[in-house]
Each structure stands twice: as structure tokens, then as C-alpha cells.
Coordinates of C-alpha atoms and ligand atoms in Angstrom, one line a residue:
X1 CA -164.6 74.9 -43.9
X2 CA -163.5 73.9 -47.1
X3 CA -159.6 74.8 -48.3
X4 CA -158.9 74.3 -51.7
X5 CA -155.6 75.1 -53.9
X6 CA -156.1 76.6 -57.2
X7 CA -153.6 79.0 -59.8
X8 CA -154.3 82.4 -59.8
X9 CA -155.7 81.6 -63.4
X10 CA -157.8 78.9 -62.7
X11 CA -159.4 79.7 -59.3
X12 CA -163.6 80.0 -59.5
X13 CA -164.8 83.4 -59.1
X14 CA -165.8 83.7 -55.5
X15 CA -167.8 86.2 -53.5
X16 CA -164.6 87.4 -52.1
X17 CA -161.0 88.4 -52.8
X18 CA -158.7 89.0 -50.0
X19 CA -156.0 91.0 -50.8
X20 CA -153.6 92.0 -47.8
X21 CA -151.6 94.9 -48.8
X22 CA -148.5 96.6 -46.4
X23 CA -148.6 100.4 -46.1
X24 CA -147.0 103.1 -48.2
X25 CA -145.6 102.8 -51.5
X26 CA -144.5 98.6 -50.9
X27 CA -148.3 98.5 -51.9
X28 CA -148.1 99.6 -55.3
X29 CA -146.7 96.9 -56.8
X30 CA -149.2 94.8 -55.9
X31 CA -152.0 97.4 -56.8
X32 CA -150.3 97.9 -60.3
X33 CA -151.2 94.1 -61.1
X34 CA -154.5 94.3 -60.3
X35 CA -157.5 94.6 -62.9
X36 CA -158.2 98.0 -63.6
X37 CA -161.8 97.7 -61.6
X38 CA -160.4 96.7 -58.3
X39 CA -157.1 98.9 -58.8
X40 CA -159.2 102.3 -59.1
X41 CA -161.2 101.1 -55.7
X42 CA -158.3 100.6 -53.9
X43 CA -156.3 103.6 -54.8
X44 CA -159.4 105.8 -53.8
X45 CA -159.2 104.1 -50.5
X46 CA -155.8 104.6 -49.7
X47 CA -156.4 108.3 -51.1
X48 CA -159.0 108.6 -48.8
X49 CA -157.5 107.4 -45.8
X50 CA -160.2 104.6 -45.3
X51 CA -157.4 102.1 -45.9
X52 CA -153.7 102.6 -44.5
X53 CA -152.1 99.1 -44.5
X54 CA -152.1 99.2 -40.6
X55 CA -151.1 96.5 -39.8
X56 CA -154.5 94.0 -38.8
X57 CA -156.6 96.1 -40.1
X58 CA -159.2 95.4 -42.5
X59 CA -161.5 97.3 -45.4
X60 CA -164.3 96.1 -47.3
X61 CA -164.9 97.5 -51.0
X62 CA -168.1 96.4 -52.9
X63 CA -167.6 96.1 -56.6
X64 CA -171.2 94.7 -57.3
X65 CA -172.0 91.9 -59.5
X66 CA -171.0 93.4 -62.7
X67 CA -168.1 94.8 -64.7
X68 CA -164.9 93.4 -64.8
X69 CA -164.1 92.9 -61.4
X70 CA -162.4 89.5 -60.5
X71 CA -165.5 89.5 -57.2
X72 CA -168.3 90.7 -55.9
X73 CA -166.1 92.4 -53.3
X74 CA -162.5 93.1 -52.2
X75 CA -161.4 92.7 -48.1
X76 CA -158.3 94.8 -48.1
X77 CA -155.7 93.6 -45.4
X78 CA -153.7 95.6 -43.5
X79 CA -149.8 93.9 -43.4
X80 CA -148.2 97.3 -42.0
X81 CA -144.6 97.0 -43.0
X82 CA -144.5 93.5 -44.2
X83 CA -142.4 92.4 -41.3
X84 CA -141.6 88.9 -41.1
X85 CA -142.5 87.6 -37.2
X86 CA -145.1 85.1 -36.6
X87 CA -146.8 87.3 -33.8
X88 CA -147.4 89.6 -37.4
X89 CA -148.6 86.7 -39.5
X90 CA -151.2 85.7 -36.9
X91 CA -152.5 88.8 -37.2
X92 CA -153.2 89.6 -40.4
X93 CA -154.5 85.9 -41.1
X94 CA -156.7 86.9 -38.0
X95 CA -157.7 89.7 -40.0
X96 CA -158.2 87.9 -42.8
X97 CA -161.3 85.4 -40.8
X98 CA -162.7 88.5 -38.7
X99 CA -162.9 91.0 -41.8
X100 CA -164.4 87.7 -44.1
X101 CA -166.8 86.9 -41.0
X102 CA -167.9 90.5 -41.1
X103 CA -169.3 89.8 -44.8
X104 CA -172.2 87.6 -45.8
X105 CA -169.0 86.4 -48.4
X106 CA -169.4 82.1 -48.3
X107 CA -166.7 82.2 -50.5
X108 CA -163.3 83.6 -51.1
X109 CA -160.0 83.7 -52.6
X110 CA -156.4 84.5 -51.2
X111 CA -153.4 84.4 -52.8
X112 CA -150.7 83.0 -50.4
X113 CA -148.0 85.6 -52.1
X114 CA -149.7 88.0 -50.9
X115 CA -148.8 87.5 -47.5
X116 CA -145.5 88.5 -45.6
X117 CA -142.8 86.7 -44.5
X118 CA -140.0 83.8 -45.2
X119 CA -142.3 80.6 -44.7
X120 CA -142.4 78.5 -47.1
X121 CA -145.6 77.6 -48.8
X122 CA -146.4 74.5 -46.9
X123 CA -145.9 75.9 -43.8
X124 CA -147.8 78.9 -44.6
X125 CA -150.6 77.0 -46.2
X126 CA -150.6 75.0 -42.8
X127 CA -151.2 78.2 -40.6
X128 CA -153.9 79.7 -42.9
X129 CA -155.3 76.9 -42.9
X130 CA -155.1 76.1 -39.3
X131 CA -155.5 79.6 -37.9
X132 CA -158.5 79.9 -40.3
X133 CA -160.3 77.1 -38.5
X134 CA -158.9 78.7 -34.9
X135 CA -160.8 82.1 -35.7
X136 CA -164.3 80.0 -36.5
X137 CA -164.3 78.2 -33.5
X138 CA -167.1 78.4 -30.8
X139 CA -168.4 76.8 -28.3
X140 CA -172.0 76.9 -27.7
X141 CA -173.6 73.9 -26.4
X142 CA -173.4 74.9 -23.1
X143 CA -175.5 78.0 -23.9
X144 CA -180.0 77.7 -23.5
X145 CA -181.8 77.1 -26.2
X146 CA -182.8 80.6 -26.6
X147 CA -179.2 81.8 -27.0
X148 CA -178.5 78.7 -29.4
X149 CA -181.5 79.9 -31.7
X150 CA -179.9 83.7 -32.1
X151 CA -176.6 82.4 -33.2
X152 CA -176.1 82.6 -36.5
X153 CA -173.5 80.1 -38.4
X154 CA -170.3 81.8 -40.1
X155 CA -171.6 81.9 -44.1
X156 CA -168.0 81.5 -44.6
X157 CA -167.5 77.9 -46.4
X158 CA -164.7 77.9 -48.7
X159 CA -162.0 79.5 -49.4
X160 CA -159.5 79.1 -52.0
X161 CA -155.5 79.5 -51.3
X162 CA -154.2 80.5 -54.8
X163 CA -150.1 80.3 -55.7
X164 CA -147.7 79.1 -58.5
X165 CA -148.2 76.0 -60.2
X166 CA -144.5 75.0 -58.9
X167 CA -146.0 75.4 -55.3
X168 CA -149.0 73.2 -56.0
X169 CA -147.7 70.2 -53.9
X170 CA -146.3 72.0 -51.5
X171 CA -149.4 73.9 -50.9
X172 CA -151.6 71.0 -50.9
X173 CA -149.7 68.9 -48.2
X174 CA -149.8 72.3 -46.1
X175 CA -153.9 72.5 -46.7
X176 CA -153.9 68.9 -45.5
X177 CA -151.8 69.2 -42.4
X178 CA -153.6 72.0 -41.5
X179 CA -157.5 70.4 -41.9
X180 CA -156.0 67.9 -39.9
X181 CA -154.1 69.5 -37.0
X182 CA -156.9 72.1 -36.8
X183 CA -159.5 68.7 -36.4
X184 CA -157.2 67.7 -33.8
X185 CA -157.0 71.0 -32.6
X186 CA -161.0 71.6 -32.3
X187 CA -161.3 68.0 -30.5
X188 CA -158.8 69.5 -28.2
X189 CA -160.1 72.5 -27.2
X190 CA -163.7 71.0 -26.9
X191 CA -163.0 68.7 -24.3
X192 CA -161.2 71.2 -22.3
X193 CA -163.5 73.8 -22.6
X194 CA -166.3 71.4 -21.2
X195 CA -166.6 71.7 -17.5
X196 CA -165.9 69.3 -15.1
X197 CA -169.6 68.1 -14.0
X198 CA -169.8 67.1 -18.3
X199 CA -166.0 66.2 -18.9
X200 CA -165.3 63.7 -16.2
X201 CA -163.1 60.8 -17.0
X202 CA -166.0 58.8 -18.5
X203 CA -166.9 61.1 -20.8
X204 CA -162.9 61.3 -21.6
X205 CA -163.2 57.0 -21.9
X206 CA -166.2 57.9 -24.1
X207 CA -164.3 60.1 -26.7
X208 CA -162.1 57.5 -26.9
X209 CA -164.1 55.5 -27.9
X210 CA -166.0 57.5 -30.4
X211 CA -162.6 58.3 -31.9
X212 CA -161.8 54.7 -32.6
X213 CA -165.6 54.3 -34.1
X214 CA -164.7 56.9 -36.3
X215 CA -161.2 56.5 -37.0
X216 CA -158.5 53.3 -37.6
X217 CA -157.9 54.0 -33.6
X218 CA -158.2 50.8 -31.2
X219 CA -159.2 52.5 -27.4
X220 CA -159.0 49.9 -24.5
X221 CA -160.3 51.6 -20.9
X222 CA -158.4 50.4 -17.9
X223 CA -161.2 50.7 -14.7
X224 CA -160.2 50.8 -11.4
X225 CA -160.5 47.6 -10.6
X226 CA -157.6 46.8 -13.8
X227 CA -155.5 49.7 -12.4
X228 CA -155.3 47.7 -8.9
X229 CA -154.2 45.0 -10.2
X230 CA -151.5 46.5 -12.0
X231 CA -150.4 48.3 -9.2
X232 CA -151.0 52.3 -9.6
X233 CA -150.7 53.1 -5.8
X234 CA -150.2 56.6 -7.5
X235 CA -152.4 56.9 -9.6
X236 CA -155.6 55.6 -7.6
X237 CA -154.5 57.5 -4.6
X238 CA -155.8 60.6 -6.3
X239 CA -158.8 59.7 -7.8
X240 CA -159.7 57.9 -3.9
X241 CA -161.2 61.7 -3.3
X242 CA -163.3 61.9 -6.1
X243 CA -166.7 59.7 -6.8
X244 CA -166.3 59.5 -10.5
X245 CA -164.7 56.2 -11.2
X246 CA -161.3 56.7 -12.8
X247 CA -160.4 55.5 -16.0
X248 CA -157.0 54.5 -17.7
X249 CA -157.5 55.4 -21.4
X250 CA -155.1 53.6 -24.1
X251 CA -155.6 54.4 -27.4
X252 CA -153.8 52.8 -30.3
X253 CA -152.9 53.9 -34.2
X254 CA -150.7 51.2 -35.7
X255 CA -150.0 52.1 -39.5
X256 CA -145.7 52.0 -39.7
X257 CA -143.7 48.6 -39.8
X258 CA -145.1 45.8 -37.6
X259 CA -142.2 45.7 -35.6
X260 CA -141.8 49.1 -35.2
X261 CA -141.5 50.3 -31.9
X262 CA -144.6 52.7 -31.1
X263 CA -144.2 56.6 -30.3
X264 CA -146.2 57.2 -26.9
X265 CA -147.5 60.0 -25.7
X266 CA -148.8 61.1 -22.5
X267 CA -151.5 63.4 -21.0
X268 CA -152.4 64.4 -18.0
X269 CA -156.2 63.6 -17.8
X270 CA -157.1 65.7 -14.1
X271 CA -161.0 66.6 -15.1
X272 CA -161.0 68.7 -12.1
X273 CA -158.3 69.6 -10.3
X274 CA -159.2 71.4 -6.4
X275 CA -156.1 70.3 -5.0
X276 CA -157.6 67.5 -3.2
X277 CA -157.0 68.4 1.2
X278 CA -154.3 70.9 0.4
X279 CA -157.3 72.4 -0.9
X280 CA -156.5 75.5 -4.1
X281 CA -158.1 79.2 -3.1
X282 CA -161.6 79.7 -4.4
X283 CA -160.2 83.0 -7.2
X284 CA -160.0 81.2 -10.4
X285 CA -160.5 77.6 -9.3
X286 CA -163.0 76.8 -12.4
X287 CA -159.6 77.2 -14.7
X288 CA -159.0 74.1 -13.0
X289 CA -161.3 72.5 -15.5
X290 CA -158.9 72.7 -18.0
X291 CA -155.9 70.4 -15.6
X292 CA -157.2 67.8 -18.5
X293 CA -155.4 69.6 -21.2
X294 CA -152.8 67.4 -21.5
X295 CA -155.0 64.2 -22.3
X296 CA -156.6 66.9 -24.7
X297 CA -153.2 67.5 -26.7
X298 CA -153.2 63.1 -26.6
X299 CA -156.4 63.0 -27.9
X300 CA -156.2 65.7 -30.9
X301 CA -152.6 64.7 -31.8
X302 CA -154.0 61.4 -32.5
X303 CA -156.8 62.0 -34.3
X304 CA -154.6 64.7 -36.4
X305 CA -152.2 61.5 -37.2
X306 CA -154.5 59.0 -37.6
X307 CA -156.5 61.8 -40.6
X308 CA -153.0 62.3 -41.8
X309 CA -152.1 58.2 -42.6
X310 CA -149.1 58.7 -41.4
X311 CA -147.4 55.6 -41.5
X312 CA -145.8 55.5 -38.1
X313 CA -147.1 53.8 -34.6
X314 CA -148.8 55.7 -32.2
X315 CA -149.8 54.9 -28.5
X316 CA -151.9 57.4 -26.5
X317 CA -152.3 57.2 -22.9
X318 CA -154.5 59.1 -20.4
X319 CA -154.6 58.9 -16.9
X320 CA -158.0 60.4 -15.9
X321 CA -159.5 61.4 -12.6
X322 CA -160.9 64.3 -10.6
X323 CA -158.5 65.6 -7.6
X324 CA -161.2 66.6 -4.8
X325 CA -161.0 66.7 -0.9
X326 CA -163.1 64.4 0.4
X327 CA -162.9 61.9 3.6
X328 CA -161.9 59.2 1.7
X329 CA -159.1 61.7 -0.3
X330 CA -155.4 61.5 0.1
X331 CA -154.0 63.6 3.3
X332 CA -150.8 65.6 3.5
X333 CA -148.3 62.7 4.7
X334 CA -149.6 59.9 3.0
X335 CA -147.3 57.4 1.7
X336 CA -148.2 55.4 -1.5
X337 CA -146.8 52.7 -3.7
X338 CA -146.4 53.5 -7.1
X339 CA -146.0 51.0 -10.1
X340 CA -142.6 51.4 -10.1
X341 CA -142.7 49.8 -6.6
X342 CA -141.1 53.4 -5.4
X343 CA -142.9 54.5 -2.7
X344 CA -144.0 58.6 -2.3
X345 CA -144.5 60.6 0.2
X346 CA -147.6 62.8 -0.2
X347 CA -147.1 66.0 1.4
X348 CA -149.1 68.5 -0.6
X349 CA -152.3 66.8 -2.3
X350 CA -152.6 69.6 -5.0
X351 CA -149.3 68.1 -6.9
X352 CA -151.6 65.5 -7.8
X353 CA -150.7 65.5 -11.8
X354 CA -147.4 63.8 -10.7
X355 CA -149.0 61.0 -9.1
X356 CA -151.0 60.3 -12.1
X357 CA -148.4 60.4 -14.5
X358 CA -145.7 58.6 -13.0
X359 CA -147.7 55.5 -13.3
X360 CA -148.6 56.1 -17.0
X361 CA -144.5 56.4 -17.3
X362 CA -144.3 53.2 -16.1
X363 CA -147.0 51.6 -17.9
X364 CA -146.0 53.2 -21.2
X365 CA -142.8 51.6 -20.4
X366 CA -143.9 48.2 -19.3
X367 CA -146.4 47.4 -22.0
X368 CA -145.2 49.4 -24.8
X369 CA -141.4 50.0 -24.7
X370 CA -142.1 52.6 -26.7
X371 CA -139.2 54.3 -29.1
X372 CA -139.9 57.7 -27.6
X373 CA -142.4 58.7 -25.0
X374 CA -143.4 62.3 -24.3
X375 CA -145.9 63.6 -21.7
X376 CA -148.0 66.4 -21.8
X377 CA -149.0 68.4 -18.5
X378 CA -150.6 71.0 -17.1
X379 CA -148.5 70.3 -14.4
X380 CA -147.0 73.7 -12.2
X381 CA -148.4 77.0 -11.5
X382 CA -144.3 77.9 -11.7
X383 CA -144.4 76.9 -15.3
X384 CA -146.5 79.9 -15.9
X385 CA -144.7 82.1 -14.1
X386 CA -141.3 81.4 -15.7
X387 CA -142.1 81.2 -19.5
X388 CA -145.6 83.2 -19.4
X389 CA -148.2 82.0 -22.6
X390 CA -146.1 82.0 -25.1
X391 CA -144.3 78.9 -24.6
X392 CA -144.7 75.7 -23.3
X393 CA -141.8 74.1 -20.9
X394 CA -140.2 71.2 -22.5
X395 CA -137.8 68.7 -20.4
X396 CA -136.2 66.0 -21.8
X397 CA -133.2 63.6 -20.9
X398 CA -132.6 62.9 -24.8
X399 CA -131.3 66.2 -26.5
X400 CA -132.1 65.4 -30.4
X401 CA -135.8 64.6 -29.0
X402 CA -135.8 67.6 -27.5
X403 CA -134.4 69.5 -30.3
X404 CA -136.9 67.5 -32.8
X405 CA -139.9 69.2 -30.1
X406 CA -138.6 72.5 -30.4
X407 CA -138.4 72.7 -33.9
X408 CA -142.0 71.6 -34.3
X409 CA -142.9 73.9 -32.3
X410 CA -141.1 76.5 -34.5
X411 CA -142.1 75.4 -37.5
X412 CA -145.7 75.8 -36.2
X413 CA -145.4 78.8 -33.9
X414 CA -146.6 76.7 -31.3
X415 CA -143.1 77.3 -28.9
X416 CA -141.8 75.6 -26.6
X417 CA -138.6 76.7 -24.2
X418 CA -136.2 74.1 -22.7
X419 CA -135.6 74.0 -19.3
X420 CA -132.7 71.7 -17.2
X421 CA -133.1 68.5 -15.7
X422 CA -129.6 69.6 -13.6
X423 CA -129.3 67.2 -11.0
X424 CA -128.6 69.7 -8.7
X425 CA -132.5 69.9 -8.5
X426 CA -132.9 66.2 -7.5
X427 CA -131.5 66.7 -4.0
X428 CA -134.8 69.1 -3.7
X429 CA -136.5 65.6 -3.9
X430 CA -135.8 64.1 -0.1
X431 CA -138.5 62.0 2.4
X432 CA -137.8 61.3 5.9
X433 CA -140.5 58.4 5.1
X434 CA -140.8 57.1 1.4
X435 CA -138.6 56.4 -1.4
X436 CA -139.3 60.2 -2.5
X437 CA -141.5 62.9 -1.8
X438 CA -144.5 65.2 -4.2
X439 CA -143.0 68.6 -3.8
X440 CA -139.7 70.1 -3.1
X441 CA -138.8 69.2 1.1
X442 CA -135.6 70.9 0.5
X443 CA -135.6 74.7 -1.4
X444 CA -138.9 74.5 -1.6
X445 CA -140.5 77.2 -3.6
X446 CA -137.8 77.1 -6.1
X447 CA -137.8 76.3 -10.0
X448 CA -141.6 74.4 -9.2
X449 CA -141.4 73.5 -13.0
X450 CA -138.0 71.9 -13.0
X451 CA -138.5 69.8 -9.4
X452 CA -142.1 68.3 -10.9
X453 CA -140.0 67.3 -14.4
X454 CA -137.5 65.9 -11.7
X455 CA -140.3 64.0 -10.1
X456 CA -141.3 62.6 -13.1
X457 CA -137.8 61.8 -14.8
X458 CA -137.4 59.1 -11.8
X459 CA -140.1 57.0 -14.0
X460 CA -139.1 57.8 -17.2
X461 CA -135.1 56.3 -16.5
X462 CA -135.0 53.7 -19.1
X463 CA -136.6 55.5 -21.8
X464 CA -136.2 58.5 -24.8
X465 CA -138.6 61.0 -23.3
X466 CA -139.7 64.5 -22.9
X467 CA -142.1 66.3 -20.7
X468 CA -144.3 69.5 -21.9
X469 CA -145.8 71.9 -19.3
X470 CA -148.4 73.3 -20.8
X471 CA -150.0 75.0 -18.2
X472 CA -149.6 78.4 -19.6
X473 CA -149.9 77.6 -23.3
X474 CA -153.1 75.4 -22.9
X475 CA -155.8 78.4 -22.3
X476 CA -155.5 81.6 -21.9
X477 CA -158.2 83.7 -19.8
X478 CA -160.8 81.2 -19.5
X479 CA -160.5 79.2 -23.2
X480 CA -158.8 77.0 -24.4
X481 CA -155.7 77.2 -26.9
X482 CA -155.7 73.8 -28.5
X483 CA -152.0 73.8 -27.7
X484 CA -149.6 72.3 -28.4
X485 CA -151.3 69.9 -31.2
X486 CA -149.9 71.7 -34.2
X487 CA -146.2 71.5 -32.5
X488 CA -146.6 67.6 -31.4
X489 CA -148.4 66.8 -35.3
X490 CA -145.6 69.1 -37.0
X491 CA -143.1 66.1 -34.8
X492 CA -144.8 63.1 -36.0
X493 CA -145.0 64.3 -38.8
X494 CA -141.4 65.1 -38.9
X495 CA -140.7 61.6 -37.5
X496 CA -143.1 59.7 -40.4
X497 CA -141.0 61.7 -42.9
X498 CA -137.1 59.8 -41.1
Ligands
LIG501 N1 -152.9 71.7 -12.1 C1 -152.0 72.3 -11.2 C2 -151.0 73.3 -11.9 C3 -151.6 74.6 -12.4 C4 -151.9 75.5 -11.5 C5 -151.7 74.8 -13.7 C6 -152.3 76.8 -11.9 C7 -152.1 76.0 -14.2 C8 -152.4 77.0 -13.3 C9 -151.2 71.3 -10.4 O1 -151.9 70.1 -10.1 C10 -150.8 71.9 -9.1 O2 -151.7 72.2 -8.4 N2 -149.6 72.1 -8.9 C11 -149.1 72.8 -7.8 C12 -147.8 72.1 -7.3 C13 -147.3 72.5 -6.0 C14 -148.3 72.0 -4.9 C15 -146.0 71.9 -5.7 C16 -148.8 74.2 -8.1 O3 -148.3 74.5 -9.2 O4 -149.1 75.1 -7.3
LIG502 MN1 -153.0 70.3 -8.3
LIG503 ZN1 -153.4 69.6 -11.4

């Protein structure tokens, strides 16, 4: 899709003009600025009934080709009562795509005044942009050749924001951000949407490698055999159950001061998650295709920078492996050596994510001191239960980073909720045997969320960082959400802007 900004005034005539309008008499305005063609159209319809200004809902009026009308046709826009949440926003931009996709319209034109609410118009540029790209998506590969030949591509191409001349900039930096998020975004959501047997940790190492082909991104893959050496007891003791190799992935974008410390972030890179010996019930175990969601976010948010120029440094790192039982797997009890040189006791196999990240901690730590590292982690069924979709679960022992995440988030409408890192919780962390156990020995079945943060703060002690659960906000039903990429490319850049 192609965004473009134009004035009112100078915008090409399109095959399309969107025009969302709230209900009742807040319409008229509006409707008395219109050209006389369109205006007569849509008073009959809202005579008529056919168009209320419900909110999301949608109404097609053909004009023809001739006369004076500004475009072929009109999509009228529900906005209901103009209200100003983003849960409204979404969906009349939603209505926006599905009533455009519903025409044979390749192009169109919106006028971003139009629209409800207090955002500014980069911000709201972003989000049209973005959620524009979001309502196009599909993923079809997967689908037989006959099925592929019956789909028929969007004709929707271009589409034109429209505002003041004073909002040009503003508008144009918001198109940008949002082409590039929603790239990073797409990349996202098609690795996680890809099922285990095609997204294993190769084919992870692979992207990685495409990316940097494509992009000013250096990728260096870590293989077992380098992981051993460096000591990720942890780490390997996970991927011992699966027979695809596992792979370390580091990927680099250096474009701020040389001596800049890097930003690194984190993802959780489980390409199957079963739960290893402490094996998960068969109901819904294929969502555990998506336990790769956080090396997802890594990947997107990087490519979104890396589009972006923005001048700061970047380090990406993804643990990767399957968690499957197996002789060979981990078993309830196990003790392994971490990185760190702290020693866990394994007792449940299925908190697996743990294991992998807390030697990426330590390796982002070792080798990269960075300035900030945050993690990203579909990490506890609990997270879901406390904060539901809509949020994500941010921990951090560094309160402006924290407050910098859940702004971005905001500012995005891609949430996030903080929860403690009390160390009342810590004590839940006791082994008879090792240095420190997987899951909660003592109050177990409490605050899961908070005790696998806990877990994971041990190897994050000497550094800024934060820690996202994204288990709920990373799919919903069986697809995948792209989240939180807009929230972690709003922060960076946020941070390029310091
Ligand atoms: N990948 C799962 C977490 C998960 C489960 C995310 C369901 C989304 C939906 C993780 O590896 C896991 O299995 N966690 C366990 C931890 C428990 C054994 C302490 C969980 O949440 O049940
Ligand atoms: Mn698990
Ligand atoms: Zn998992």
C-alpha cells in the first residue's frame, strides 16, 4: 500500500473519498462543506436511514464518473458520537479498510480531520497508517494451490491522508513511522503465524539473515557447538529434547555514536513449545507455535528501526529452540548450570522460556553491556489471566525505563500494565538442590507472571532492564497480533529523539 500526504486542495482525484461522519446533527457541519453533489447523496442517506453514523458502520454512495463530484464514489463512516477512546478509533479506521476492501476503489482519499479524537496528527497518521496495513494482512502460503488461485488481491493501492498545510511534517513523519512499524509489524506476525514443522530455529537464523541482506543489519548465528563453549547450561538444556539444532541469533543495527552504548532487546525464540516431560494437555497445544513471539517482536522492531535510520544502536538477540519430550529431554529435577554459573533446579520442564532467556541476559550483558536491555516473552499462562489481551505485562527494576515503555505503549495503543518485582516474591524462588529453582517451590500457584519476571531479574542484576509478557497480547484466537512492535518502535523512537 502506498500512503501519501497531500492538502485537501491539492490531492489527485481518486476512485474514493472516505468521509467518516458521527451521528445526528454533529454531522452537519461537515456535510455543509461538502460540494453540493456529494452533500445531496449524503443527506438522502441519512434521510433514508441507510446511513446513521453508527458507530463502525459503513455506506457506499456511487456518484458515477461525471458531474462535479470530488470521486467516483463516497464510503461514508460511521464515528457514532465522536468519542475520543482508542478502542473507538480502531474501529472506525477498521471500517475505513473493510468498507474500502468491499469496493473495486484502488484508490482513495481521507481527510485525517475527519476523524475523532485528541491525537495529534502524527500519531494519528501513524495508526491509519499502521492499522491500514493490519486490516490487509493475510496469510496464505500455507493454503493449496487451488485455494491460492481463488484469492483475489485487495485492488486497494493508495490512499491519500489529506490535512493542513501546518500539519504537513507532522503528518509525514506519522505516514513513515507507520510504513515502517507496520513492515515490522507484518515480519512479526509472519513468522509467528508459520507453524512449527516451517518456523524452526533455522528458519528464524534464516530470516536473520535475509534481514541483514536486505537491510544495514549484521546477523551472526551462534550453533550449539558456540553456545557450549560459552556455557548456556540453560539454554541448551531445553533444546537437548528437540532434534532441530538450536540457534543463538544476534543481529546488529549500529547507526548512533561509535561509542554509544547499544539498546538490546530480547526475545524469546521457543518455535514449539510442548512443555518438554511436564508435557502441556493436547486442547490448544498448536497455539504453542506462536511461544516464538517474542523473537518475532526482536525481529520486526528491528527491521522497523533499521527502515526508520534512526540514529541509535540496536542489538537483537534470540534464543531459539523447540521444547519437546523426548529421551534425551530435560526431566523434572534436573539441575543445570547456567552462564551466570548459577545453577537451576528444573522441576517443571514447561517453564522452559526462563531457561532460554536467562542466558541471553547474560550474554547481552557480557558482550554488549548494553545501555538498556528489555526482553520480550511469551512467558506465563498467569500473565493472561491477570491482564487478559489488552495489555502486555511489563517488569522492570529501572522506573523511568519502565515509564518510557508504558508510554510507547500509549502513545501507540499497544498497552502495557506494570506489575511488582516486590521481593517478597523472591522467597517463592527456593531449591533444596541448586542455586534456585524454575517455578515457585514455595506459594506455588501464586502471581505465575511476577515469580518468572523474578526468575529472570536474578540475571538481569547489573543492568537497566525490563521484561514484557506478551503472552496474551501476541495472538489472539489462533493469529497473530504483531504486538508489541508499534509500542517498542514508538520507544526507540522516543529514545533516538533524547
Ligand atoms: N509458553 C508458555 C506460556 C504460555 C502458556 C503462554 C499459555 C501463553 C499461553 C510457557 O513456556 C509455559 O509453559 N509456562 C508455564 C509456567 C509454569 C510451568 C510455571 C505456564 O504458564 O503454565
Ligand atoms: Mn512452557
Ligand atoms: Zn513456552
Amino acid at each position: 500500500m502506498d500512503f501519501r500526504y497531500s492538502t485537501a486542495a491539492d490531492a489527485p482525484r481518486t476512485d474514493c473519498l472516505v468521509l467518516p461522519l458521527p451521528e445526528g446533527d454533529a454531522a452537519l457541519r461537515v456535510i455543509a462543506a461538502l460540494p453540493p453533489a456529494v452533500r445531496n447523496q449524503v443527506e438522502r442517506a441519512r434521510k433514508d436511514g441507510d446511513f446513521t453514523g453508527k458507530l463502525g458502520t459503513t455506506q457506499l454512495l456511487l456518484l458515477g464518473a461525471d458531474g462535479e463530484a470530488p470521486a467516483p464514489r463516497v464510503l461514508l463512516v460511521g464515528t457514532g458520537k465522536n468519542e475520543a477512546s482508542d478502542k473507538a478509533l480502531k474501529k472506525i479506521i477498521g471500517a475505513v479498510y473493510s468498507g474500502l476492501k468491499g469496493t473495486t476503489a484502488a484508490s482513495a482519499q481521507l481527510d485525517l480531520a475527519h476523524l475523532p479524537g485528541a491525537l495529534a496528527a502524527q500519531p494519528l497518521a501513524e495508526r491509519v497508517v499502521r492499522f491500514g496495513e493490519d486490516a490487509l494482512y493475510r496469510m496464505d502460503q500455507c493454503k493449496g494451490e487451488a485455494a491460492q488461485a481463488k484469492i483475489t488481491p485487495p485492488k486497494l493501492s493508495s490512499l491519500i491522508l489529506t490535512g493542513a498545510a501546518a500539519e504537513a511534517a507532522a503528518i509525514e513523519r506519522g505516514i513513515a513511522q507507520g510504513k515502517a512499524t507496520a513492515a515490522g509489524i507484518k515480519l512479526a506476525k509472519d513468522l509467528a503465524n508459520l507453524p512449527g514443522n516451517l518456523c524452526t530455529p533455522t528458519y528464524l537464523a534464516e530470516t536473520a539473515e535475509q534481514l541483514a541482506a536486505e537491510l544495514p543489519i549484521a546477523t551472526r548465528i551462534l550453533e550449539q557447538s558456540d553456545m557450549e563453549a560459552l556455557g548456556m547450561g540453560a539454554l541448551l538444556s531445553v533444546a537437548k529434547g528437540s532434534r532441530q539444532p538450536p540457534k543463538f541469533i544476534i543481529m546488529e543495527y549500529r547507526n548512533g555514536p561509535d561509542d554509544a552504548k547499544p539498546i538490546a532487546l530480547v526475545g524469546k525464540g521457543l518455535t514449539f513449545d510442548a512443555g518438554g516431560i511436564s508435557i502441556k494437555p493436547a486442547g490448544k497445544m498448536d497455539e504453542m507455535k506462536f511461544d516464538m513471539c517474542g523473537g518475532a517482536t526482536v525481529f520486526g522492531a528491528i527491521k522497523a528501526a533499521a527502515l526508520l535510520k534512526l540514529p541509535i544502536n540496536l542489538v537483537g538477540l534470540v534464543p531459539a529452540s523447540e521444547n519437546l519430550p523426548d529421551g534425551a529431554a530435560n526431566k523434572p529435577g534436573d539441575i543445570v548450570t547456567s552462564m551466570a554459573g548459577i545453577t537451576i533446579e528444573v522441576l517443571n520442564t514447561d517453564a522452559e522460556g526462563r531457561l532460554i532467556l536467562c542466558d541471553a541476559l547474560t550474554y547481552a550483558e557480557k558482550f554488549h553491556a548494553p545501555e538498556m536491555c528489555i526482553d520480550f516473552a511469551t512467558l506465563t499462562g498467569a500473565c493472561v489471566v491477570a491482564l487478559g489481551h489488552p495489555a502486555s505485562g511489563l517488569f522492570s527494576n529501572d522506573d523511568p525505563l519502565a515509564e518510557a515503555l508504558l508510554k510507547a505503549g500509549t502513545d501507540t495503543a499497544d498497552r502495557a500494565w506494570r506489575l511488582p518485582l516486590w521481593e517478597e516474591y523472591d522467597d517463592q524462588l527456593f531449591s533444596d538442590f541448586a542455586d534456585i529453582p524454575n517455578i515457585a517451590t514455595r506459594g506455588a500457584g501464586e502471581a505465575g507472571a511476577i515469580v518468572a519476571a523474578m526468575f529472570l531479574q536474578r540475571f538481569a542484576k547489573n543492568m537497566r532492564w525490563a521484561h514484557l509478557d506478551i503472552a496474551a497480547s501476541s495472538w489472539v484466537g489462533k493469529k497473530a497480533t504483531g504486538r508489541p512492535v508499534a509500542m517498542v518502535t514508538q520507544f526507540l523512537v522516543d529514545q533516538a529523539a533524547k
